[in-house]
Amino acid sequence: MTTPAGLDGLAPPETDSLVAQLRDQGWCLVPGVMPEDEIPLVHDLILAEERAQAQARGESWTRTSNGSTDTTRYQRVSKAAAIVARLGAHASFVADDRVLGAVRRLLGEYVRVSSDFGIVTLPGAERGFWHCDWPYNQTVAAHIPQPYGDMVMHLSALFMVTDFTEENGGTLLVPGSHRRPGNPTGDNDELAATPQSGELQVTGRRGSAILFDARLWHAVAPNTSDQTRVALAVRYAPWWLNLEVRRPGSTDARLVEELMDGRANSAPLLTAAQFEALPAVLRPMYENWVEQP
Ligand SMILES: O=C(O)CCC(=O)C(=O)O
């Protein structure tokens, strides 16, 4: 069971080093975050949800991260929304004290999750486009236009539910690219597909987490193995980042749709029962996503 980091003013000893890596390189690796005996449950839930959600959408594919309609590139990478809500009491690792210690040091004590989803990367998946995550992805209607300022505003985590290897598609990233004022999403397919000097592939044992600044350029790597790679993405936002634009049915979401170009990016709501089943440390991070009666 993880303890809420920062609430008692004591962050774990690794926090300084993780924060320094995040500031300098834009990413860090935190090993052994997911309890070993919980990993099979998370793995099976993501695979089952991915199938159920893919069937519910009739296997129709949404636009890729850089807005391309060439869906063939991503046909072997599929996502399943709202995994943490379904994990309930088993989701404590999302508030692991090292991960949350670093997140809170950078974003403040009151942090919220802006979205979570499982990623299933099948054998045969191809290399994806360089992109940054919301709110920097220029293809999403509610985005920060580039050139954007140099400030940490949103952190992404990829929890490794299977090992990440060179063969099965450990995440590609460009260290230091979080300080660039823009990224190739939107209107730069050539750059999005161009290998970058200094790019590296993150590998690690299952249960580890990659934590990175949402501005960091990253991409799906090819899965040349015969194994499916599984990950859980969780994104952490400070209290002041406007998540209402992603809340289905909100005034802000309606106005974004009316006034801004780009694709929708809503986050699913939790039922009251799902919310109550979450570990206490996660509830303040999800309370804004609970369905209103
Ligand atoms: O699955 C990966 O390795 C990368 C995931 C990714 O690009 C994303 O979540 O934005």
Short mmCIF file of C-alpha atoms and ligand atoms in Angstrom, two decimals:
data_model
loop_
_atom_site.label_atom_id
_atom_site.label_comp_id
_atom_site.label_asym_id
_atom_site.label_seq_id
_atom_site.Cartn_x
_atom_site.Cartn_y
_atom_site.Cartn_z
CA MET A 1 0.00 0.00 0.00
CA THR A 2 1.48 3.33 -1.00
CA THR A 3 1.36 6.31 1.29
CA PRO A 4 0.27 9.71 0.09
CA ALA A 5 3.47 11.52 -0.73
CA GLY A 6 3.96 15.07 0.41
CA LEU A 7 0.99 15.26 2.76
CA ASP A 8 3.27 14.96 5.75
CA GLY A 9 5.93 17.13 4.17
CA LEU A 10 8.20 14.11 3.71
CA ALA A 11 8.85 13.01 0.15
CA PRO A 12 10.84 9.82 -0.51
CA PRO A 13 14.62 10.23 -0.82
CA GLU A 14 14.56 9.66 -4.59
CA THR A 15 12.30 12.66 -5.17
CA ASP A 16 15.10 15.22 -5.64
CA SER A 17 16.78 13.07 -8.23
CA LEU A 18 13.54 12.27 -10.11
CA VAL A 19 12.56 15.95 -10.17
CA ALA A 20 16.04 16.95 -11.40
CA GLN A 21 15.80 14.39 -14.24
CA LEU A 22 12.30 15.59 -15.16
CA ARG A 23 13.43 19.22 -15.24
CA ASP A 24 16.65 18.53 -17.13
CA GLN A 25 15.84 15.61 -19.46
CA GLY A 26 12.02 15.77 -19.41
CA TRP A 27 11.60 12.19 -18.18
CA CYS A 28 12.61 9.63 -15.58
CA LEU A 29 12.16 5.93 -14.92
CA VAL A 30 10.71 4.73 -11.62
CA PRO A 31 11.18 0.97 -11.13
CA GLY A 32 8.96 -1.35 -9.11
CA VAL A 33 5.91 0.89 -8.85
CA MET A 34 3.17 -1.67 -9.46
CA PRO A 35 2.91 -4.44 -6.84
CA GLU A 36 4.01 -7.64 -8.56
CA ASP A 37 0.91 -9.57 -7.48
CA GLU A 38 -1.45 -6.90 -8.88
CA ILE A 39 0.09 -6.82 -12.37
CA PRO A 40 -1.81 -9.83 -13.81
CA LEU A 41 -5.12 -8.29 -12.76
CA VAL A 42 -4.27 -4.94 -14.41
CA HIS A 43 -3.04 -6.77 -17.52
CA ASP A 44 -6.19 -8.87 -17.91
CA LEU A 45 -8.48 -5.91 -17.23
CA ILE A 46 -6.82 -3.79 -19.92
CA LEU A 47 -6.99 -6.59 -22.50
CA ALA A 48 -10.66 -7.30 -21.71
CA GLU A 49 -11.60 -3.60 -21.79
CA GLU A 50 -9.71 -3.02 -25.02
CA ARG A 51 -11.70 -5.78 -26.71
CA ALA A 52 -15.03 -4.64 -25.23
CA GLN A 53 -14.47 -0.97 -26.12
CA ALA A 54 -13.18 -1.82 -29.62
CA GLN A 55 -16.30 -3.89 -30.26
CA ALA A 56 -18.55 -1.14 -28.91
CA ARG A 57 -17.06 1.33 -31.38
CA GLY A 58 -17.41 -1.20 -34.18
CA GLU A 59 -13.61 -1.32 -34.52
CA SER A 60 -13.73 2.08 -36.19
CA TRP A 61 -10.47 3.92 -35.75
CA THR A 62 -10.10 7.45 -34.52
CA ARG A 63 -7.65 9.94 -35.95
CA THR A 64 -4.02 9.31 -35.09
CA SER A 65 -2.04 11.47 -32.68
CA ASN A 66 -0.85 13.84 -35.36
CA GLY A 67 -4.23 14.15 -36.99
CA SER A 68 -3.46 11.94 -39.97
CA THR A 69 -6.35 9.96 -41.35
CA ASP A 70 -3.93 7.21 -42.38
CA THR A 71 -5.19 4.81 -39.75
CA THR A 72 -3.15 1.88 -41.03
CA ARG A 73 -0.16 3.13 -39.04
CA TYR A 74 -1.94 2.62 -35.75
CA GLN A 75 -4.07 -0.41 -36.49
CA ARG A 76 -2.05 -2.52 -34.14
CA VAL A 77 -2.12 -0.06 -31.24
CA SER A 78 -5.43 0.18 -29.45
CA LYS A 79 -6.56 2.03 -26.33
CA ALA A 80 -9.07 1.29 -23.55
CA ALA A 81 -10.42 4.25 -21.56
CA ALA A 82 -11.16 4.56 -17.84
CA ILE A 83 -9.07 1.71 -16.47
CA VAL A 84 -8.44 3.16 -13.00
CA ALA A 85 -12.19 3.48 -12.33
CA ARG A 86 -12.45 -0.26 -12.97
CA LEU A 87 -9.40 -1.14 -10.88
CA GLY A 88 -10.94 0.36 -7.74
CA ALA A 89 -8.97 -0.63 -4.62
CA HIS A 90 -6.22 -2.14 -6.82
CA ALA A 91 -5.26 1.28 -8.26
CA SER A 92 -3.12 2.53 -5.33
CA PHE A 93 0.05 2.37 -7.43
CA VAL A 94 -1.21 5.37 -9.42
CA ALA A 95 -0.40 7.37 -6.26
CA ASP A 96 2.94 5.62 -5.61
CA ASP A 97 4.89 7.85 -3.27
CA ARG A 98 7.87 8.25 -5.62
CA VAL A 99 5.71 9.05 -8.66
CA LEU A 100 3.35 11.33 -6.76
CA GLY A 101 6.22 12.86 -4.78
CA ALA A 102 7.84 14.05 -8.01
CA VAL A 103 4.50 15.09 -9.53
CA ARG A 104 3.56 17.16 -6.48
CA ARG A 105 6.97 18.76 -6.27
CA LEU A 106 6.50 20.02 -9.83
CA LEU A 107 2.77 20.75 -9.91
CA GLY A 108 1.79 21.47 -6.30
CA GLU A 109 0.05 19.38 -3.65
CA TYR A 110 -3.45 19.40 -5.19
CA VAL A 111 -2.97 17.30 -8.30
CA ARG A 112 -5.69 15.70 -10.43
CA VAL A 113 -5.68 12.94 -13.01
CA SER A 114 -6.67 14.36 -16.38
CA SER A 115 -7.14 10.95 -18.03
CA ASP A 116 -6.11 7.32 -17.84
CA PHE A 117 -6.26 4.57 -20.44
CA GLY A 118 -4.75 1.22 -21.28
CA ILE A 119 -2.55 0.82 -24.37
CA VAL A 120 -2.39 -2.52 -26.17
CA THR A 121 0.45 -2.73 -28.71
CA LEU A 122 0.12 -5.85 -30.81
CA PRO A 123 2.90 -7.68 -32.66
CA GLY A 124 3.35 -5.93 -35.99
CA ALA A 125 2.68 -2.42 -34.65
CA GLU A 126 4.63 0.13 -36.64
CA ARG A 127 6.62 3.13 -35.50
CA GLY A 128 4.30 6.04 -34.73
CA PHE A 129 4.62 9.80 -35.09
CA TRP A 130 6.50 12.06 -32.73
CA HIS A 131 3.97 13.92 -30.62
CA CYS A 132 3.39 15.59 -27.28
CA ASP A 133 0.43 14.91 -25.02
CA TRP A 134 -2.55 17.10 -24.20
CA PRO A 135 -2.69 20.10 -23.91
CA TYR A 136 0.25 20.47 -26.33
CA ASN A 137 -1.07 18.17 -29.05
CA GLN A 138 -2.08 20.63 -31.78
CA THR A 139 -4.66 18.27 -33.33
CA VAL A 140 -6.91 18.44 -30.27
CA ALA A 141 -9.41 21.32 -30.26
CA ALA A 142 -8.54 22.38 -26.68
CA HIS A 143 -4.80 22.85 -27.01
CA ILE A 144 -2.16 25.42 -26.17
CA PRO A 145 -1.09 26.96 -29.49
CA GLN A 146 2.59 26.75 -30.33
CA PRO A 147 5.02 28.33 -29.75
CA TYR A 148 4.19 27.69 -26.11
CA GLY A 149 6.02 28.85 -23.00
CA ASP A 150 8.64 26.93 -21.06
CA MET A 151 6.82 25.73 -17.94
CA VAL A 152 5.90 22.34 -16.46
CA MET A 153 2.10 22.09 -16.63
CA HIS A 154 1.20 18.46 -17.17
CA LEU A 155 2.95 15.15 -16.53
CA SER A 156 2.34 11.81 -18.25
CA ALA A 157 3.07 8.38 -16.82
CA LEU A 158 3.28 5.08 -18.67
CA PHE A 159 3.07 2.15 -16.26
CA MET A 160 4.66 -0.96 -17.78
CA VAL A 161 2.11 -3.74 -17.41
CA THR A 162 4.36 -6.03 -19.43
CA ASP A 163 8.13 -5.65 -19.74
CA PHE A 164 9.06 -2.92 -22.23
CA THR A 165 11.78 -4.26 -24.55
CA GLU A 166 13.50 -3.14 -27.74
CA GLU A 167 11.58 -5.85 -29.57
CA ASN A 168 8.06 -5.27 -28.23
CA GLY A 169 8.08 -1.47 -28.57
CA GLY A 170 9.52 0.26 -25.50
CA THR A 171 8.57 3.94 -25.85
CA LEU A 172 10.70 6.20 -28.06
CA LEU A 173 11.50 9.65 -26.70
CA VAL A 174 13.80 12.60 -27.29
CA PRO A 175 15.51 13.66 -24.04
CA GLY A 176 15.43 17.43 -23.56
CA SER A 177 12.75 18.00 -26.20
CA HIS A 178 10.34 19.24 -23.50
CA ARG A 179 12.11 22.59 -23.70
CA ARG A 180 11.26 23.02 -27.38
CA PRO A 181 8.50 25.55 -28.03
CA GLY A 182 6.52 23.24 -30.31
CA ASN A 183 6.06 19.73 -31.67
CA PRO A 184 5.20 18.11 -35.01
CA THR A 185 1.51 17.42 -34.34
CA GLY A 186 -0.96 19.16 -36.57
CA ASP A 187 0.75 20.16 -39.71
CA ASN A 188 4.17 18.56 -39.95
CA ASP A 189 3.91 14.90 -40.93
CA GLU A 190 7.42 14.83 -42.38
CA LEU A 191 9.05 15.97 -39.13
CA ALA A 192 6.73 13.70 -37.14
CA ALA A 193 8.13 10.69 -38.98
CA THR A 194 11.81 11.77 -38.95
CA PRO A 195 14.21 10.05 -36.51
CA GLN A 196 15.60 12.63 -34.08
CA SER A 197 19.19 13.04 -33.03
CA GLY A 198 19.56 11.73 -29.47
CA GLU A 199 16.31 9.76 -29.51
CA LEU A 200 16.26 6.76 -27.23
CA GLN A 201 14.05 3.81 -26.48
CA VAL A 202 12.93 3.24 -22.90
CA THR A 203 13.00 -0.37 -21.79
CA GLY A 204 12.22 -1.68 -18.33
CA ARG A 205 10.81 -4.43 -16.21
CA ARG A 206 7.05 -4.75 -15.81
CA GLY A 207 5.79 -2.72 -12.88
CA SER A 208 8.07 0.24 -13.70
CA ALA A 209 6.75 3.68 -14.66
CA ILE A 210 8.07 6.19 -17.18
CA LEU A 211 7.18 9.66 -15.95
CA PHE A 212 7.57 12.54 -18.39
CA ASP A 213 6.74 16.15 -19.06
CA ALA A 214 3.75 16.19 -21.46
CA ARG A 215 5.82 18.43 -23.77
CA LEU A 216 8.40 15.69 -24.32
CA TRP A 217 8.47 14.39 -27.90
CA HIS A 218 7.65 10.69 -27.80
CA ALA A 219 6.40 8.00 -30.16
CA VAL A 220 5.14 4.45 -30.36
CA ALA A 221 8.00 2.08 -31.29
CA PRO A 222 7.55 -0.91 -33.61
CA ASN A 223 6.57 -4.19 -32.00
CA THR A 224 8.68 -6.73 -33.87
CA SER A 225 8.18 -9.43 -31.22
CA ASP A 226 5.45 -12.04 -31.05
CA GLN A 227 4.26 -10.65 -27.68
CA THR A 228 1.60 -8.02 -26.99
CA ARG A 229 2.96 -5.03 -25.06
CA VAL A 230 0.55 -3.60 -22.46
CA ALA A 231 0.76 -0.23 -20.68
CA LEU A 232 -1.41 1.99 -18.52
CA ALA A 233 -1.19 5.72 -19.29
CA VAL A 234 -2.07 8.14 -16.47
CA ARG A 235 -1.77 11.90 -16.78
CA TYR A 236 -1.39 14.29 -13.85
CA ALA A 237 -2.53 17.91 -13.91
CA PRO A 238 -2.23 20.78 -11.41
CA TRP A 239 -5.42 22.16 -9.87
CA TRP A 240 -5.35 25.18 -12.16
CA LEU A 241 -5.24 23.37 -15.51
CA ASN A 242 -8.75 23.53 -16.95
CA LEU A 243 -10.10 19.97 -17.15
CA GLU A 244 -13.68 21.14 -17.72
CA VAL A 245 -12.93 21.29 -21.44
CA ARG A 246 -12.67 17.49 -21.30
CA ARG A 247 -15.76 16.91 -19.18
CA PRO A 248 -18.63 15.55 -21.31
CA GLY A 249 -21.61 17.91 -21.21
CA SER A 250 -19.78 20.84 -19.60
CA THR A 251 -20.19 24.41 -20.77
CA ASP A 252 -16.46 24.59 -21.54
CA ALA A 253 -16.60 21.42 -23.64
CA ARG A 254 -19.53 22.83 -25.65
CA LEU A 255 -17.76 26.14 -26.22
CA VAL A 256 -14.55 24.42 -27.31
CA GLU A 257 -16.55 22.41 -29.83
CA GLU A 258 -18.29 25.53 -31.13
CA LEU A 259 -15.31 27.87 -31.20
CA MET A 260 -12.20 25.81 -31.86
CA ASP A 261 -11.02 23.53 -34.66
CA GLY A 262 -9.65 20.10 -33.93
CA ARG A 263 -10.69 16.77 -32.58
CA ALA A 264 -12.61 16.15 -29.36
CA ASN A 265 -10.70 14.85 -26.36
CA SER A 266 -13.25 14.17 -23.65
CA ALA A 267 -12.54 12.01 -20.62
CA PRO A 268 -15.12 9.48 -19.39
CA LEU A 269 -16.95 10.10 -16.13
CA LEU A 270 -16.92 7.81 -13.08
CA THR A 271 -20.06 6.53 -11.40
CA ALA A 272 -20.44 7.37 -7.71
CA ALA A 273 -19.86 3.69 -6.89
CA GLN A 274 -16.61 3.58 -8.88
CA PHE A 275 -15.45 6.72 -7.12
CA GLU A 276 -16.24 5.33 -3.65
CA ALA A 277 -14.30 2.15 -4.47
CA LEU A 278 -11.08 4.07 -5.20
CA PRO A 279 -8.32 4.19 -2.58
CA ALA A 280 -8.68 7.33 -0.41
CA VAL A 281 -5.48 8.84 -1.80
CA LEU A 282 -6.88 8.76 -5.35
CA ARG A 283 -10.29 10.25 -4.61
CA PRO A 284 -9.24 13.93 -4.66
CA MET A 285 -7.51 13.19 -7.96
CA TYR A 286 -10.71 11.82 -9.55
CA GLU A 287 -13.51 13.69 -7.76
CA ASN A 288 -13.98 16.17 -10.61
CA TRP A 289 -14.80 13.26 -12.96
CA VAL A 290 -17.72 11.86 -10.96
CA GLU A 291 -21.11 11.84 -12.75
CA GLN A 292 -23.45 14.47 -11.34
CA PRO A 293 -26.79 13.03 -10.10
O1 LIG B 1 2.76 3.38 -25.96
C1 LIG B 1 3.78 4.06 -26.03
O2 LIG B 1 4.93 3.59 -25.92
C2 LIG B 1 3.66 5.55 -26.25
C3 LIG B 1 2.31 6.06 -25.84
C4 LIG B 1 2.01 7.41 -26.36
O3 LIG B 1 2.57 7.85 -27.30
C5 LIG B 1 0.99 8.22 -25.68
O4 LIG B 1 0.35 7.74 -24.76
O5 LIG B 1 0.84 9.39 -26.05
#
